Amino acid sequence: MSKKGMYSIAFAMLFTVCAIIVTQCVRSETHQGATSGQGGIILGFSQIGAESAWRKCNTGSIQQAAEESGVQLLFANAEQKQENQIKAMRSFIAYQVDVIGFVPIVADGWDNILREAMDAGIPVLVTDRKIHTEDDRLYAGFIGTDSEQEGREAAFFLLKKFARLGNQDEADGKPVRIIEISGTEGSSVALGRAAGFREALADHPEFTIIHSQSGDFLRSKGYEIMRNLLEVYSDFEVVFSHNDGMTLGILDAMREAGIRPGKDVVIVTIDAEQAAIDALRRGEVNCVIECNPKTGPAIMSLAKRLAQGEKIPRLLHVDETVFSEYDDLSSVAPRGY
Ligand code: AHR
């Protein structure tokens, strides 16, 4: 049997496992198996997991776009482990895929595997989250969210909100105490959202972050952390949560404690899942910053260009919107996640 034939069998086995994982983790999104489309280029893609509705939509978008554009997708779910991502990428290199795409769970620690891909002549597309590398030439380009801007937008909303409370003189001197529940430690999105938020509030010392803690982008942790914090802090004006999943847990904990989210405490959240938009409409959330998960079509088009040896832009940020209590929300279309 040829070397390629042996690799095909090994990969068929790997994909069966991936297909099972994806089917279990992406229940509502899965309308095809782990490989999609026939012919065309082969894209090996390492996804980080299924930690949020946002992530499940992102996976669905990639799988559907692959099928629609005739890209053969070798999809691996890393279950939140960087070592699983590195293993999957190494398998993609062994299989000699045309392009590798991945969502880096954390920003650091990719240089070695990227060098292996470069040595094998396989271009790598980084998506959703950014990475730090010694040498930026180790990957072809990035497409995804502008997390610094998302953090700034959260701060801009608070500046608007608190300038509107009472008369301007009163609002100026009053402290605004903020609890920040951040995303996965070491991920570029958690780092970027925190940095953009602080940057935009830097000239406004009345806004103070009294507590910042990672909730790992999980609803269960948002709930647990807020329950504990409510035992410690009785006075704070704002919760800035890095994703909607954690926010939904935070809202549960507040309601249980008799606090009215959105009224007693200002809630600012990121992602714009349907559940967060619904909470905004109910007045339980004050501002929702969109993080756009529907990058599948753009990823496929970039992967095809890379496979043809073309250069792609180093950095592509996707379009994102801000929804707040100051907006007319009647025309917001169903979010799809
Ligand atoms: O990397 C994007 C973030 O990861 C989203 O904000 C979050 O919901 C997801 O899990």
XYZ file of C-alpha atoms and ligand atoms in Angstrom, residues 48 51-55 103 128-129 145 150 189 193 216-217 242-245 270-271 273 291, ligand 1:
33
model
C -10.795 24.810 20.016
C -17.558 26.183 24.885
C -20.293 28.618 23.823
C -23.210 29.112 21.430
C -20.888 31.532 19.622
C -18.310 28.779 19.070
C -8.350 29.027 16.102
C -10.798 34.252 15.278
C -8.018 34.640 17.902
C -12.424 39.657 15.522
C -14.725 45.287 21.346
C -9.544 37.858 22.859
C -10.882 43.017 25.339
C -13.127 30.846 30.841
C -16.003 31.847 28.512
C -16.234 39.092 28.004
C -18.929 36.827 26.546
C -22.653 36.225 26.552
C -22.400 32.676 27.876
C -19.781 40.656 24.115
C -20.878 38.239 21.329
C -26.039 35.729 20.852
C -18.385 39.379 17.939
O -12.824 33.837 20.502
C -14.121 34.320 20.512
C -14.748 34.053 21.844
O -14.677 32.684 22.130
C -16.213 34.414 21.965
O -16.430 35.695 22.453
C -16.645 33.429 22.977
O -18.016 33.337 23.180
C -15.971 32.230 22.471
O -16.116 31.117 23.170
